[in-house]
Coordinates of C-alpha atoms in Angstrom, one line a residue:
M927 CA 82.5 95.2 94.7
E928 CA 79.7 94.0 92.4
D929 CA 76.6 92.6 94.2
H930 CA 75.3 90.9 91.0
I931 CA 76.6 88.0 88.9
R932 CA 78.3 89.7 86.0
K933 CA 80.3 86.8 84.6
L934 CA 79.3 83.2 85.0
Y935 CA 82.0 80.6 84.6
I936 CA 80.8 77.2 83.6
E937 CA 83.0 74.1 84.0
V938 CA 81.2 71.9 81.5
T939 CA 83.7 69.1 82.2
S940 CA 86.5 68.2 84.4
R941 CA 88.0 65.9 81.8
C942 CA 90.9 66.9 79.5
N943 CA 92.8 65.4 76.7
L944 CA 96.1 66.8 77.9
Q945 CA 98.4 66.7 81.0
C946 CA 99.9 70.1 81.0
K947 CA 102.9 70.7 83.3
M948 CA 101.3 73.6 85.3
C949 CA 97.7 72.2 85.6
F950 CA 96.0 71.7 88.9
R951 CA 94.5 68.4 87.7
R952 CA 97.9 66.8 88.3
S953 CA 97.6 67.4 92.1
W954 CA 93.8 66.9 92.7
V955 CA 92.9 65.3 95.9
G956 CA 89.8 63.1 95.9
E957 CA 88.3 64.7 92.9
R958 CA 86.1 63.0 90.3
F959 CA 85.7 63.4 86.6
G960 CA 82.5 64.1 84.7
D961 CA 80.4 66.5 82.5
L962 CA 77.7 69.0 83.3
D963 CA 74.1 68.0 82.4
P964 CA 73.0 70.2 79.5
G965 CA 69.5 70.1 80.8
V966 CA 70.6 71.5 84.2
F967 CA 72.5 74.3 82.3
E968 CA 69.4 75.2 80.3
R969 CA 67.4 75.6 83.5
L970 CA 70.2 77.6 85.1
L971 CA 70.0 80.2 82.4
D972 CA 66.5 81.2 83.5
N973 CA 67.5 81.8 87.1
A974 CA 66.8 85.3 88.5
A975 CA 70.4 85.6 89.8
L976 CA 71.5 86.0 86.2
Q977 CA 69.3 88.9 85.2
K978 CA 72.4 91.2 85.1
T979 CA 74.9 88.6 83.8
E980 CA 76.7 89.9 80.8
T981 CA 79.1 86.9 80.0
V982 CA 79.0 83.2 80.2
F983 CA 82.4 81.8 80.1
F984 CA 83.0 78.0 79.4
G985 CA 86.1 77.1 81.3
G986 CA 87.5 75.7 84.5
M987 CA 90.0 72.8 85.0
G988 CA 88.8 70.7 82.1
E989 CA 88.9 71.1 78.3
P990 CA 85.4 72.4 77.2
L991 CA 85.6 70.9 73.7
V992 CA 85.7 67.4 75.3
H993 CA 81.9 68.0 76.1
P994 CA 79.8 66.6 73.3
K995 CA 77.0 69.2 73.7
L996 CA 79.2 72.3 74.1
A997 CA 78.0 74.0 70.9
E998 CA 74.4 73.5 71.9
M999 CA 75.1 75.1 75.4
V1000 CA 76.8 78.1 73.7
A1001 CA 73.7 78.6 71.5
L1002 CA 71.5 78.4 74.6
A1003 CA 73.5 81.1 76.4
V1004 CA 73.4 83.3 73.3
K1005 CA 69.7 82.8 72.9
H1006 CA 69.4 84.2 76.6
G1007 CA 71.2 87.3 75.5
R1008 CA 74.6 86.6 76.9
K1009 CA 78.1 87.1 75.4
V1010 CA 79.8 83.7 75.4
E1011 CA 83.5 82.9 75.6
L1012 CA 85.5 79.8 76.1
I1013 CA 89.0 78.7 76.6
T1014 CA 90.6 75.7 74.9
N1015 CA 94.0 74.1 74.5
G1016 CA 93.4 74.2 70.8
T1017 CA 93.9 70.6 70.0
L1018 CA 90.2 69.8 69.3
L1019 CA 89.5 73.1 67.5
E1020 CA 89.0 71.4 64.2
K1021 CA 86.9 72.7 61.2
G1022 CA 83.6 71.1 62.3
R1023 CA 83.8 72.3 65.9
I1024 CA 84.8 75.8 64.8
K1025 CA 81.9 76.1 62.4
D1026 CA 79.5 74.8 65.1
L1027 CA 80.8 77.4 67.6
L1028 CA 80.5 80.3 65.1
K1029 CA 77.0 79.2 64.1
A1030 CA 76.1 79.0 67.9
G1031 CA 77.1 82.6 68.2
I1032 CA 80.3 82.5 70.3
S1033 CA 81.8 85.9 71.0
R1034 CA 85.4 85.1 71.9
I1035 CA 87.6 82.0 71.8
W1036 CA 90.7 81.9 74.0
V1037 CA 93.6 79.5 73.2
S1038 CA 96.3 78.5 75.7
I1039 CA 99.7 78.8 74.1
D1040 CA 102.2 78.1 76.9
E1041 CA 105.2 77.5 74.7
I1042 CA 106.2 78.3 71.2
Y1043 CA 107.9 75.9 68.7
E1044 CA 110.5 73.4 69.8
N1045 CA 109.6 73.0 73.5
Y1046 CA 105.8 73.1 73.1
D1047 CA 105.1 69.4 73.9
K1048 CA 107.3 69.5 77.0
I1049 CA 104.8 71.9 78.7
Q1050 CA 101.4 71.1 77.0
I1051 CA 102.0 67.4 77.4
G1052 CA 100.1 65.3 74.8
S1053 CA 99.6 68.2 72.4
D1054 CA 101.3 69.0 69.1
F1055 CA 102.3 72.5 68.1
D1056 CA 101.9 72.1 64.4
L1057 CA 98.3 70.8 65.0
V1058 CA 97.4 73.8 67.2
R1059 CA 99.1 76.2 64.8
G1060 CA 97.0 74.7 61.9
N1061 CA 93.8 74.9 63.9
L1062 CA 94.5 78.6 64.7
E1063 CA 95.0 79.3 61.0
L1064 CA 91.7 77.6 60.2
L1065 CA 90.0 79.5 63.0
N1066 CA 91.2 82.8 61.6
T1067 CA 90.0 81.9 58.1
L1068 CA 86.6 81.0 59.3
R1069 CA 86.1 83.9 61.7
R1070 CA 87.2 86.4 59.0
G1071 CA 84.3 88.8 58.5
T1072 CA 82.7 88.1 61.9
D1073 CA 82.9 89.9 65.2
V1074 CA 84.3 86.8 66.9
R1075 CA 87.4 87.7 68.9
L1076 CA 90.6 85.6 69.4
G1077 CA 92.4 85.6 72.7
M1078 CA 95.7 83.9 73.6
T1079 CA 96.7 83.1 77.1
A1080 CA 100.0 81.8 78.5
V1081 CA 101.4 80.7 81.9
V1082 CA 104.9 82.1 82.3
M1083 CA 107.5 80.0 84.1
R1084 CA 111.3 79.5 84.0
D1085 CA 111.2 76.9 81.3
N1086 CA 109.3 79.1 78.8
I1087 CA 110.1 82.7 79.7
A1088 CA 112.8 83.0 77.1
S1089 CA 110.7 81.7 74.2
L1090 CA 107.6 83.5 75.3
R1091 CA 109.4 86.8 74.5
R1092 CA 108.2 86.0 71.0
I1093 CA 104.6 85.5 72.0
R1094 CA 103.6 89.0 71.1
D1095 CA 104.8 88.4 67.5
F1096 CA 103.0 85.1 67.5
A1097 CA 99.8 86.6 68.7
E1098 CA 100.0 89.5 66.2
Y1099 CA 100.6 87.1 63.4
F1100 CA 97.3 85.4 64.2
Q1101 CA 95.6 88.8 64.6
A1102 CA 94.8 88.0 68.2
D1103 CA 92.6 90.7 69.9
D1104 CA 93.7 89.9 73.5
L1105 CA 96.7 88.4 75.3
N1106 CA 96.4 87.1 78.9
L1107 CA 99.6 86.3 80.9
S1108 CA 99.8 84.6 84.2
H1109 CA 102.5 83.3 86.7
M1110 CA 102.6 79.6 87.4
I1111 CA 101.2 78.1 90.5
P1112 CA 103.4 75.0 91.3
N1113 CA 101.4 71.9 92.1
R1114 CA 104.3 69.4 92.6
R1115 CA 107.5 69.9 94.6
E1116 CA 109.7 69.3 91.6
D1117 CA 108.0 72.2 89.8
T1118 CA 108.7 74.8 92.5
S1119 CA 111.8 76.0 90.8
Q1120 CA 109.6 76.9 87.7
A1121 CA 107.7 79.6 89.6
L1122 CA 108.8 83.2 88.8
W1123 CA 106.6 85.2 91.1
P1124 CA 109.1 84.8 94.1
M1125 CA 111.7 86.5 91.8
C1126 CA 109.5 89.6 91.4
D1127 CA 109.4 92.7 93.5
V1128 CA 106.5 91.6 95.7
A1129 CA 105.7 93.4 98.9
A1130 CA 106.9 94.3 102.4
I1131 CA 105.1 92.8 105.5
K1132 CA 104.3 94.9 108.5
E1133 CA 102.4 94.6 111.7
V1134 CA 99.4 97.0 112.2
T1135 CA 96.7 97.5 114.7
D1136 CA 93.0 97.5 113.9
R1137 CA 89.9 97.1 115.9
M1138 CA 90.7 93.5 116.6
G1139 CA 94.2 94.2 117.7
P1140 CA 97.6 93.5 116.1
V1141 CA 97.5 91.8 112.7
W1142 CA 99.7 91.4 109.7
R1143 CA 99.3 93.3 106.4
V1144 CA 101.0 93.2 103.1
E1145 CA 102.3 96.8 102.4
K1146 CA 101.9 98.1 98.9
L1147 CA 105.1 98.8 97.0
D1148 CA 103.9 102.2 96.0
E1149 CA 100.7 104.4 96.1
S1150 CA 99.3 102.7 93.1
R1151 CA 97.4 99.5 93.3
D1152 CA 98.8 98.4 89.9
I1153 CA 102.2 96.9 89.8
P1154 CA 104.0 95.4 86.8
M1155 CA 103.4 91.6 86.9
F1156 CA 106.9 90.7 85.7
K1157 CA 109.0 93.3 87.5
F1158 CA 111.9 91.1 88.6
S1159 CA 114.1 91.9 91.6
E1160 CA 117.7 93.1 90.6
R1161 CA 119.2 89.9 92.0
Y1162 CA 117.3 87.7 89.5
K1163 CA 117.5 89.8 86.4
K1164 CA 120.9 88.7 85.2
E1165 CA 120.0 85.0 85.9
L1166 CA 116.8 85.2 83.9
F1167 CA 118.0 87.6 81.2
P1168 CA 121.8 87.4 80.7
D1169 CA 121.7 89.9 77.8
E1170 CA 120.4 93.4 78.3
E1171 CA 118.4 93.5 75.1
S1172 CA 116.2 90.5 76.1
L1173 CA 115.8 92.0 79.6
L1174 CA 114.3 95.2 78.2
E1175 CA 111.9 93.2 76.0
A1176 CA 110.8 90.7 78.5
E1177 CA 110.5 92.6 81.8
L1178 CA 107.0 93.7 81.4
F1179 CA 105.6 91.5 78.6
S1180 CA 103.6 94.4 77.2
W1181 CA 100.8 93.8 74.7
K1182 CA 99.8 96.6 72.3
G1183 CA 101.8 99.1 74.4
K1184 CA 100.3 98.0 77.7
P1185 CA 102.4 96.0 80.2
A1186 CA 100.9 93.2 82.1
M1187 CA 99.9 94.5 85.5
R1188 CA 98.7 93.0 88.8
R1189 CA 96.7 94.2 91.8
M1190 CA 97.6 93.3 95.4
N1191 CA 95.1 92.3 98.1
C1192 CA 92.4 92.2 95.6
C1193 CA 90.3 89.3 94.3
R1194 CA 89.1 90.1 90.7
F1195 CA 86.6 87.3 90.9
I1196 CA 84.8 88.9 93.8
E1197 CA 85.2 92.5 92.8
E1198 CA 83.9 92.0 89.3
G1199 CA 81.0 89.8 90.3
H1200 CA 82.2 86.4 88.9
C1201 CA 80.7 83.1 89.9
F1202 CA 81.8 79.5 89.1
V1203 CA 79.5 76.5 88.5
R1204 CA 81.5 73.2 88.6
W1205 CA 80.7 70.3 86.4
D1206 CA 78.8 68.5 89.2
G1207 CA 76.7 71.6 90.0
D1208 CA 78.7 72.9 93.0
V1209 CA 78.9 76.7 93.1
S1210 CA 82.3 78.2 94.0
P1211 CA 83.4 81.8 94.2
C1212 CA 86.7 81.6 92.2
M1213 CA 89.0 79.4 90.2
G1214 CA 91.3 78.7 93.2
L1215 CA 88.5 77.1 95.2
L1216 CA 86.9 75.1 92.4
H1217 CA 88.7 71.8 93.3
T1218 CA 90.7 70.4 96.1
A1219 CA 94.4 70.4 95.2
D1220 CA 97.9 70.6 96.6
T1221 CA 100.0 73.6 95.7
Y1222 CA 103.4 74.9 96.8
L1223 CA 104.5 78.3 98.0
G1224 CA 108.2 78.0 97.8
D1225 CA 109.1 74.6 99.3
H1226 CA 106.0 74.7 101.5
K1227 CA 103.2 72.3 100.5
R1228 CA 99.7 73.9 100.9
R1229 CA 96.4 72.1 100.4
I1230 CA 93.7 74.3 98.9
W1231 CA 90.3 72.9 99.9
H1232 CA 87.4 73.1 97.4
Q1233 CA 84.7 75.6 98.7
S1234 CA 81.1 75.2 97.6
F1235 CA 78.2 77.4 98.7
G1236 CA 75.5 75.2 97.3
N1237 CA 74.7 72.9 94.4
I1238 CA 72.4 73.9 91.4
Y1239 CA 71.2 70.3 91.2
H1240 CA 69.5 70.9 94.6
Q1241 CA 69.1 74.7 95.0
S1242 CA 68.5 77.7 92.8
L1243 CA 71.5 79.8 92.0
E1244 CA 69.7 82.9 93.4
E1245 CA 69.3 81.2 96.7
I1246 CA 73.0 80.2 96.8
W1247 CA 74.3 83.6 95.7
N1248 CA 72.2 85.5 98.2
S1249 CA 72.8 83.1 101.1
E1250 CA 74.3 84.6 104.2
E1251 CA 77.3 82.3 104.0
Y1252 CA 78.2 83.4 100.4
R1253 CA 77.6 87.1 101.1
S1254 CA 79.7 87.1 104.2
F1255 CA 82.5 85.4 102.3
R1256 CA 82.4 88.0 99.5
D1257 CA 82.5 90.8 102.2
R1258 CA 85.6 89.2 103.8
V1259 CA 87.4 88.9 100.5
H1260 CA 86.5 92.5 99.6
E1261 CA 88.1 93.6 102.9
F1262 CA 91.0 91.3 102.4
N1263 CA 92.2 91.4 105.9
Y1264 CA 94.0 88.1 105.7
A1265 CA 97.4 87.2 107.0
P1266 CA 100.0 87.6 104.3
C1267 CA 100.7 83.8 104.0
L1268 CA 102.2 84.2 100.5
F1269 CA 105.0 86.3 101.7
C1270 CA 105.7 85.6 105.4
G1271 CA 107.9 82.4 105.1
G1272 CA 105.4 79.9 106.6
C1273 CA 104.0 78.3 109.8
E1274 CA 101.8 75.3 110.3
L1275 CA 98.8 77.4 109.4
L1276 CA 100.2 77.6 105.9
N1277 CA 99.6 73.9 105.4
E1278 CA 96.0 74.5 104.2
N1279 CA 93.6 77.3 103.6
K1280 CA 91.5 76.7 106.7
A1281 CA 93.0 79.3 109.1
D1282 CA 95.6 82.0 109.4
C1283 CA 97.3 84.0 112.2
N1284 CA 94.8 86.9 111.8
G1285 CA 92.0 84.6 112.8
S1286 CA 90.3 84.7 109.5
L1287 CA 87.3 82.4 108.8
A1288 CA 87.9 79.5 106.3
P1289 CA 88.6 79.6 103.5
T1290 CA 91.4 81.9 104.0
C1291 CA 92.9 83.8 101.0
G1292 CA 96.3 85.2 102.2
G1293 CA 98.1 82.5 100.3
C1294 CA 96.4 83.0 97.0
L1295 CA 98.3 84.0 94.0
W1296 CA 95.1 85.2 92.3
G1297 CA 94.6 87.5 95.3
Q1298 CA 98.0 89.1 94.8
G1299 CA 97.5 89.4 91.0
F1300 CA 100.2 86.9 90.0
A1301 CA 97.7 84.3 88.7
V1302 CA 95.3 85.8 86.1
C1303 CA 92.5 84.1 84.2
P1304 CA 90.8 85.4 81.1

């Protein structure tokens, strides 16, 4: 586990110009909308906690390009010697903004492509496929001859799994350097049938005894920590892929010869030294705890409460990162001795992330799709 901040996620805004089908913003509880103060961001970059930070990533639950000072903040981070990435839905990636980002020194731009062609606007609601495709072509023209990388990311669900079999060809056509795939986390009851992770070979649950007595653990499927992310159980294969040819192509969603893989009982955000700063200055450990929202595990509604370990408007990031509370949380997540809420079927403790039957301290992570490798962020 990293003890230093290697990657700093900055949610420059919680605002967005779209209403995508799988976005957490559709089920926020008591959340506000706003932008990060560029002056506060500039002061943040000089903090001692960022001495070993390699990457600043502009992303969160909002659309970064909505922020009017984004290019200036990119330039500031580059000036401080950081690689800079951002993720966008692509609708605002017009010529002037692309030129500003390239001039600022952006290293990589990720574009969300959650559907291809005819059903695009049914998932990325408020968007337009032809617009985004045109912006991608323009980006490719302008980044030609530079070291700027293009990444594409998609959330795979029942409605788009068939068409996303073509996403590799689409990404290759635009000379994408990276492809990130993730399972959907339903945030409304009517979307629970869209989740594909319950159809995958997940894990067995067993009771074990440790120094605290009997507890529940998720047993790995094999000796390796890496498991194919889209390895569907036999009972669902025919339902999802009625013809054998499409099944062979779609099962692993490989990219450049490498299948999409996941890790169980492991939080990438904690293990790799990631830290999130929300638009209002709150410091959170991961994407899942960035905002309070309702999610669904099967038909069971689960409220995920926002977790902040401090606020950069009132404290230094170094003070927050090195606080006993934050350190203890990172140690707990590294051990990952949480009850397997994601797989066990549910009890009243599943209603929120404040407690589990192993006696874990809040916030508990046993019901986290990121922690089981089904949800993956760039």
